[in-house]
PDB file of C-alpha atoms and ligand atoms in Angstrom:
ATOM      1  CA  MET A  25      23.101 -17.534  -8.398  1.00 96.00           C
ATOM      2  CA  GLU A  26      22.315 -15.005 -11.111  1.00 97.00           C
ATOM      3  CA  VAL A  27      19.465 -14.535 -13.510  1.00 97.00           C
ATOM      4  CA  VAL A  28      19.436 -12.121 -16.428  1.00 97.00           C
ATOM      5  CA  THR A  29      16.048 -10.771 -17.454  1.00 97.00           C
ATOM      6  CA  VAL A  30      15.445  -8.894 -20.680  1.00 96.00           C
ATOM      7  CA  SER A  31      12.103  -7.270 -19.888  1.00 97.00           C
ATOM      8  CA  PRO A  32       9.823  -6.277 -17.013  1.00 98.00           C
ATOM      9  CA  ALA A  33       7.657  -9.282 -17.903  1.00 98.00           C
ATOM     10  CA  ALA A  34      10.619 -11.607 -17.465  1.00 98.00           C
ATOM     11  CA  THR A  35      11.389 -10.127 -14.049  1.00 98.00           C
ATOM     12  CA  LEU A  36       7.740 -10.559 -13.096  1.00 98.00           C
ATOM     13  CA  ALA A  37       7.748 -14.216 -14.170  1.00 98.00           C
ATOM     14  CA  LEU A  38      10.839 -14.857 -12.057  1.00 98.00           C
ATOM     15  CA  SER A  39       9.567 -12.985  -9.014  1.00 98.00           C
ATOM     16  CA  GLU A  40       6.143 -14.625  -9.206  1.00 98.00           C
ATOM     17  CA  ASP A  41       7.878 -17.964  -9.059  1.00 98.00           C
ATOM     18  CA  VAL A  42       9.854 -16.790  -6.031  1.00 98.00           C
ATOM     19  CA  GLY A  43       6.566 -15.717  -4.421  1.00 98.00           C
ATOM     20  CA  ARG A  44       5.026 -19.138  -4.977  1.00 98.00           C
ATOM     21  CA  ARG A  45       7.968 -20.808  -3.220  1.00 98.00           C
ATOM     22  CA  LEU A  46       8.147 -18.593  -0.128  1.00 98.00           C
ATOM     23  CA  GLN A  47       7.500 -20.039   3.319  1.00 97.00           C
ATOM     24  CA  PRO A  48       6.209 -18.281   6.436  1.00 96.00           C
ATOM     25  CA  GLY A  49       8.928 -16.285   8.126  1.00 96.00           C
ATOM     26  CA  MET A  50      10.982 -15.655   5.028  1.00 97.00           C
ATOM     27  CA  VAL A  51      12.520 -12.230   4.494  1.00 97.00           C
ATOM     28  CA  LEU A  52      13.686 -10.806   1.166  1.00 98.00           C
ATOM     29  CA  CYS A  53      15.936  -7.765   0.915  1.00 98.00           C
ATOM     30  CA  LEU A  54      15.946  -6.095  -2.478  1.00 98.00           C
ATOM     31  CA  GLU A  55      18.995  -4.016  -3.325  1.00 98.00           C
ATOM     32  CA  GLY A  56      19.674  -1.834  -6.328  1.00 98.00           C
ATOM     33  CA  GLU A  57      19.507   1.744  -7.555  1.00 96.00           C
ATOM     34  CA  LEU A  58      16.324   3.714  -8.100  1.00 95.00           C
ATOM     35  CA  GLY A  59      14.592   2.226 -11.116  1.00 96.00           C
ATOM     36  CA  ALA A  60      16.457  -1.071 -10.892  1.00 97.00           C
ATOM     37  CA  GLY A  61      13.215  -2.990 -10.523  1.00 98.00           C
ATOM     38  CA  LYS A  62      12.813  -3.643  -6.792  1.00 98.00           C
ATOM     39  CA  THR A  63       9.167  -2.631  -6.658  1.00 97.00           C
ATOM     40  CA  LEU A  64       8.429  -4.522  -9.852  1.00 98.00           C
ATOM     41  CA  PHE A  65      10.025  -7.581  -8.277  1.00 98.00           C
ATOM     42  CA  ALA A  66       7.878  -7.023  -5.178  1.00 98.00           C
ATOM     43  CA  GLN A  67       4.784  -6.933  -7.396  1.00 98.00           C
ATOM     44  CA  GLY A  68       5.687 -10.308  -8.839  1.00 98.00           C
ATOM     45  CA  VAL A  69       6.316 -11.769  -5.396  1.00 98.00           C
ATOM     46  CA  ALA A  70       2.916 -10.475  -4.303  1.00 98.00           C
ATOM     47  CA  ALA A  71       1.255 -12.049  -7.331  1.00 98.00           C
ATOM     48  CA  GLY A  72       2.989 -15.346  -6.569  1.00 98.00           C
ATOM     49  CA  LEU A  73       1.651 -15.136  -3.026  1.00 98.00           C
ATOM     50  CA  GLY A  74      -1.849 -14.686  -4.394  1.00 98.00           C
ATOM     51  CA  VAL A  75      -2.197 -11.035  -3.449  1.00 97.00           C
ATOM     52  CA  VAL A  76      -5.114  -9.551  -5.387  1.00 95.00           C
ATOM     53  CA  GLY A  77      -5.111  -5.887  -6.326  1.00 92.00           C
ATOM     54  CA  GLU A  78      -2.522  -3.217  -6.791  1.00 94.00           C
ATOM     55  CA  VAL A  79       0.863  -3.347  -5.077  1.00 95.00           C
ATOM     56  CA  THR A  80       2.501   0.067  -4.946  1.00 94.00           C
ATOM     57  CA  SER A  81       5.789   1.322  -3.631  1.00 90.00           C
ATOM     58  CA  PRO A  82       5.542   2.247   0.067  1.00 90.00           C
ATOM     59  CA  THR A  83       8.109   5.000  -0.454  1.00 84.00           C
ATOM     60  CA  PHE A  84       6.129   7.592   1.458  1.00 83.00           C
ATOM     61  CA  ASN A  85       4.257   5.465   3.977  1.00 85.00           C
ATOM     62  CA  LEU A  86       7.293   3.148   4.492  1.00 93.00           C
ATOM     63  CA  MET A  87       5.183   0.008   4.907  1.00 94.00           C
ATOM     64  CA  ASN A  88       2.276  -1.703   3.162  1.00 95.00           C
ATOM     65  CA  LEU A  89       0.522  -4.864   4.290  1.00 95.00           C
ATOM     66  CA  TYR A  90      -1.145  -7.263   1.849  1.00 96.00           C
ATOM     67  CA  ARG A  91      -3.267 -10.353   2.231  1.00 96.00           C
ATOM     68  CA  GLY A  92      -2.306 -13.391   0.157  1.00 96.00           C
ATOM     69  CA  ARG A  93      -1.629 -17.102   0.679  1.00 95.00           C
ATOM     70  CA  LEU A  94       0.608 -15.646   3.391  1.00 96.00           C
ATOM     71  CA  PRO A  95       0.486 -12.060   4.611  1.00 95.00           C
ATOM     72  CA  LEU A  96       3.018  -9.864   2.833  1.00 97.00           C
ATOM     73  CA  VAL A  97       4.674  -6.933   4.562  1.00 96.00           C
ATOM     74  CA  HIS A  98       6.413  -4.590   2.129  1.00 97.00           C
ATOM     75  CA  PHE A  99       8.866  -2.027   3.490  1.00 96.00           C
ATOM     76  CA  ASP A 100      10.643   0.714   1.587  1.00 96.00           C
ATOM     77  CA  LEU A 101      13.245   2.442   3.756  1.00 96.00           C
ATOM     78  CA  TYR A 102      14.389   4.935   1.112  1.00 95.00           C
ATOM     79  CA  ARG A 103      12.942   7.916   2.934  1.00 93.00           C
ATOM     80  CA  LEU A 104      13.548   6.742   6.473  1.00 94.00           C
ATOM     81  CA  GLU A 105      15.981   9.156   8.078  1.00 93.00           C
ATOM     82  CA  ASP A 106      16.778   7.610  11.394  1.00 94.00           C
ATOM     83  CA  GLU A 107      17.057   3.987  12.437  1.00 93.00           C
ATOM     84  CA  ALA A 108      15.168   4.884  15.633  1.00 94.00           C
ATOM     85  CA  GLU A 109      12.007   5.343  13.533  1.00 94.00           C
ATOM     86  CA  LEU A 110      11.988   1.652  12.635  1.00 95.00           C
ATOM     87  CA  ASP A 111      10.426   0.739  15.957  1.00 93.00           C
ATOM     88  CA  GLY A 112       7.544   3.106  15.337  1.00 92.00           C
ATOM     89  CA  ILE A 113       6.624   1.499  12.028  1.00 92.00           C
ATOM     90  CA  GLY A 114       6.636  -2.002  13.546  1.00 92.00           C
ATOM     91  CA  PHE A 115       9.713  -3.030  11.609  1.00 95.00           C
ATOM     92  CA  TYR A 116      11.265  -5.300  14.241  1.00 94.00           C
ATOM     93  CA  GLU A 117       8.021  -7.068  15.084  1.00 92.00           C
ATOM     94  CA  TYR A 118       7.529  -7.960  11.442  1.00 91.00           C
ATOM     95  CA  ALA A 119      11.114  -8.616  10.489  1.00 90.00           C
ATOM     96  CA  GLU A 120      12.037 -10.740  13.494  1.00 84.00           C
ATOM     97  CA  ALA A 121       8.960 -12.874  14.076  1.00 76.00           C
ATOM     98  CA  PRO A 122       7.041 -12.789  10.848  1.00 77.00           C
ATOM     99  CA  ALA A 123       4.030 -15.042  10.410  1.00 86.00           C
ATOM    100  CA  GLY A 124       4.073 -14.076   6.773  1.00 95.00           C
ATOM    101  CA  VAL A 125       6.640 -12.864   4.298  1.00 97.00           C
ATOM    102  CA  VAL A 126       8.635  -9.658   4.646  1.00 97.00           C
ATOM    103  CA  LEU A 127      10.071  -7.816   1.677  1.00 97.00           C
ATOM    104  CA  ILE A 128      12.376  -4.855   2.232  1.00 97.00           C
ATOM    105  CA  GLU A 129      13.553  -2.251  -0.271  1.00 97.00           C
ATOM    106  CA  TRP A 130      16.578  -0.158   0.727  1.00 96.00           C
ATOM    107  CA  GLY A 131      17.226  -2.321   3.788  1.00 96.00           C
ATOM    108  CA  GLU A 132      20.965  -1.926   3.162  1.00 96.00           C
ATOM    109  CA  ARG A 133      20.634   1.667   4.409  1.00 96.00           C
ATOM    110  CA  PHE A 134      20.053   0.207   7.888  1.00 96.00           C
ATOM    111  CA  SER A 135      21.980  -3.024   7.660  1.00 94.00           C
ATOM    112  CA  GLU A 136      22.374  -3.418  11.437  1.00 94.00           C
ATOM    113  CA  ALA A 137      18.590  -3.468  11.726  1.00 95.00           C
ATOM    114  CA  LEU A 138      18.139  -6.375   9.313  1.00 96.00           C
ATOM    115  CA  PRO A 139      17.325  -9.847  10.615  1.00 95.00           C
ATOM    116  CA  ALA A 140      20.110 -12.425  10.935  1.00 95.00           C
ATOM    117  CA  ALA A 141      18.832 -14.392   7.963  1.00 96.00           C
ATOM    118  CA  TYR A 142      17.308 -13.290   4.674  1.00 97.00           C
ATOM    119  CA  LEU A 143      17.412 -13.804   0.947  1.00 98.00           C
ATOM    120  CA  ARG A 144      19.318 -10.980  -0.697  1.00 98.00           C
ATOM    121  CA  VAL A 145      18.338  -9.991  -4.217  1.00 98.00           C
ATOM    122  CA  GLU A 146      20.681  -7.505  -5.869  1.00 98.00           C
ATOM    123  CA  ILE A 147      19.338  -6.012  -9.080  1.00 98.00           C
ATOM    124  CA  ARG A 148      21.631  -4.302 -11.559  1.00 98.00           C
ATOM    125  CA  GLN A 149      20.786  -2.565 -14.769  1.00 95.00           C
ATOM    126  CA  GLY A 150      22.469  -4.191 -17.762  1.00 83.00           C
ATOM    127  CA  GLU A 151      23.702  -2.735 -21.013  1.00 83.00           C
ATOM    128  CA  GLU A 152      20.296  -2.984 -22.643  1.00 88.00           C
ATOM    129  CA  ARG A 153      17.636  -0.577 -21.434  1.00 91.00           C
ATOM    130  CA  GLU A 154      15.400  -3.423 -20.313  1.00 96.00           C
ATOM    131  CA  GLY A 155      18.151  -5.768 -19.229  1.00 97.00           C
ATOM    132  CA  ARG A 156      18.590  -6.571 -15.558  1.00 98.00           C
ATOM    133  CA  CYS A 157      20.889  -8.919 -13.708  1.00 97.00           C
ATOM    134  CA  LEU A 158      19.412 -10.327 -10.509  1.00 98.00           C
ATOM    135  CA  ARG A 159      21.832 -11.863  -8.060  1.00 98.00           C
ATOM    136  CA  PHE A 160      20.350 -14.049  -5.325  1.00 98.00           C
ATOM    137  CA  SER A 161      22.294 -14.957  -2.200  1.00 98.00           C
ATOM    138  CA  ALA A 162      21.493 -16.309   1.231  1.00 98.00           C
ATOM    139  CA  VAL A 163      22.433 -14.378   4.349  1.00 97.00           C
ATOM    140  CA  GLY A 164      22.322 -16.627   7.413  1.00 97.00           C
ATOM    141  CA  GLU A 165      20.460 -19.920   7.575  1.00 97.00           C
ATOM    142  CA  GLY A 166      17.287 -21.166   5.988  1.00 97.00           C
ATOM    143  CA  TYR A 167      17.515 -20.094   2.360  1.00 98.00           C
ATOM    144  CA  ASP A 168      19.760 -22.730   0.808  1.00 97.00           C
ATOM    145  CA  LYS A 169      16.942 -24.972  -0.375  1.00 98.00           C
ATOM    146  CA  LEU A 170      15.076 -22.076  -1.973  1.00 98.00           C
ATOM    147  CA  LEU A 171      18.263 -20.869  -3.660  1.00 98.00           C
ATOM    148  CA  LYS A 172      18.942 -24.335  -5.033  1.00 98.00           C
ATOM    149  CA  GLU A 173      15.408 -24.626  -6.422  1.00 98.00           C
ATOM    150  CA  LEU A 174      15.646 -21.203  -8.019  1.00 98.00           C
ATOM    151  CA  ALA A 175      19.051 -21.983  -9.518  1.00 98.00           C
ATOM    152  CA  GLU A 176      17.725 -25.216 -11.042  1.00 97.00           C
ATOM    153  CA  LYS A 177      14.883 -23.380 -12.701  1.00 97.00           C
ATOM    154  CA  TRP A 178      16.294 -19.957 -13.544  1.00 98.00           C
ATOM    155  CA  SER A 179      20.087 -19.762 -13.380  1.00 92.00           C
ATOM    156  CA  SER A 180      21.460 -17.889 -16.401  1.00 82.00           C
TER     157      SER A 180
HETATM  158  P1  ADP B 210      12.825   0.446  -7.926  1.00 81.41           P
HETATM  159  O1  ADP B 210      11.751  -0.015  -6.995  1.00 81.41           O
HETATM  160  O2  ADP B 210      14.065  -0.403  -7.891  1.00 81.41           O
HETATM  161  O3  ADP B 210      13.160   1.904  -7.784  1.00 81.41           O
HETATM  162  P2  ADP B 210      10.816   0.045  -9.980  1.00 81.41           P
HETATM  163  O4  ADP B 210      10.472  -1.395  -9.875  1.00 81.41           O
HETATM  164  O5  ADP B 210       9.866   1.022  -9.389  1.00 81.41           O
HETATM  165  O6  ADP B 210      12.310   0.289  -9.426  1.00 81.41           O
HETATM  166  O7  ADP B 210      10.998   0.456 -11.491  1.00 81.41           O
HETATM  167  C1  ADP B 210      11.707  -0.344 -12.405  1.00 81.41           C
HETATM  168  C2  ADP B 210      11.424   0.199 -13.797  1.00 81.41           C
HETATM  169  O8  ADP B 210      12.286  -0.425 -14.737  1.00 81.41           O
HETATM  170  C3  ADP B 210       9.999  -0.094 -14.237  1.00 81.41           C
HETATM  171  O9  ADP B 210       9.501   1.023 -14.946  1.00 81.41           O
HETATM  172  C4  ADP B 210      10.166  -1.290 -15.157  1.00 81.41           C
HETATM  173  O10 ADP B 210       9.159  -1.351 -16.151  1.00 81.41           O
HETATM  174  C5  ADP B 210      11.522  -0.986 -15.783  1.00 81.41           C
HETATM  175  N1  ADP B 210      12.205  -2.187 -16.288  1.00 81.41           N
HETATM  176  C6  ADP B 210      12.714  -2.297 -17.524  1.00 81.41           C
HETATM  177  N2  ADP B 210      13.270  -3.490 -17.714  1.00 81.41           N
HETATM  178  C7  ADP B 210      13.125  -4.188 -16.553  1.00 81.41           C
HETATM  179  C8  ADP B 210      13.489  -5.500 -16.145  1.00 81.41           C
HETATM  180  N3  ADP B 210      14.163  -6.364 -16.924  1.00 81.41           N
HETATM  181  N4  ADP B 210      13.176  -5.861 -14.870  1.00 81.41           N
HETATM  182  C9  ADP B 210      12.548  -5.004 -14.049  1.00 81.41           C
HETATM  183  N5  ADP B 210      12.166  -3.754 -14.387  1.00 81.41           N
HETATM  184  C10 ADP B 210      12.445  -3.340 -15.640  1.00 81.41           C
HETATM  185 MG1   MG B 211      10.854   0.899  -5.284  1.00 81.41          MG
END
């Protein structure tokens, strides 16, 4: 299912709605080039989860933890050099038995380390400067209902 957004605000509205619908244990992997809008999407998800305060990219610290309706763990693996470091940042504990929601930027760099099931969100820049195409797909089990709900509301 694909959604085209024409502005950052439109991406935020969509991602906030995703955040409101997330259930404990859900994992989102955000894919796309630098500047595609992964962190902006994460900010909307956080807002939808009721996180108060600023959500910033964990590019340098690799992981940020937020308190919302459910806890939100936000990873950015852009600067991670070696898969072996994932253990040290608690990646597997969070990604495999999450009590909250896990959101991963640049997870595709370490695809073997990703959990068996997650919602993939691929973000592509469109022709227009502020145009983005967001493609949602389910990897593994457990995301079909969410995908269907999102398609009913947002599908372009
Ligand atoms: P990433 O985390 O993928 O590197 P960011 O979310 O940090 O990207 O940055 C995305 C940038 O693109 C922001 O400055 C945002 O305002 C801008 N932008 C422009 N149009 C859109 C859109 N439709 N959706 C998301 N971001 C957009
Ligand atoms: Mg980012």
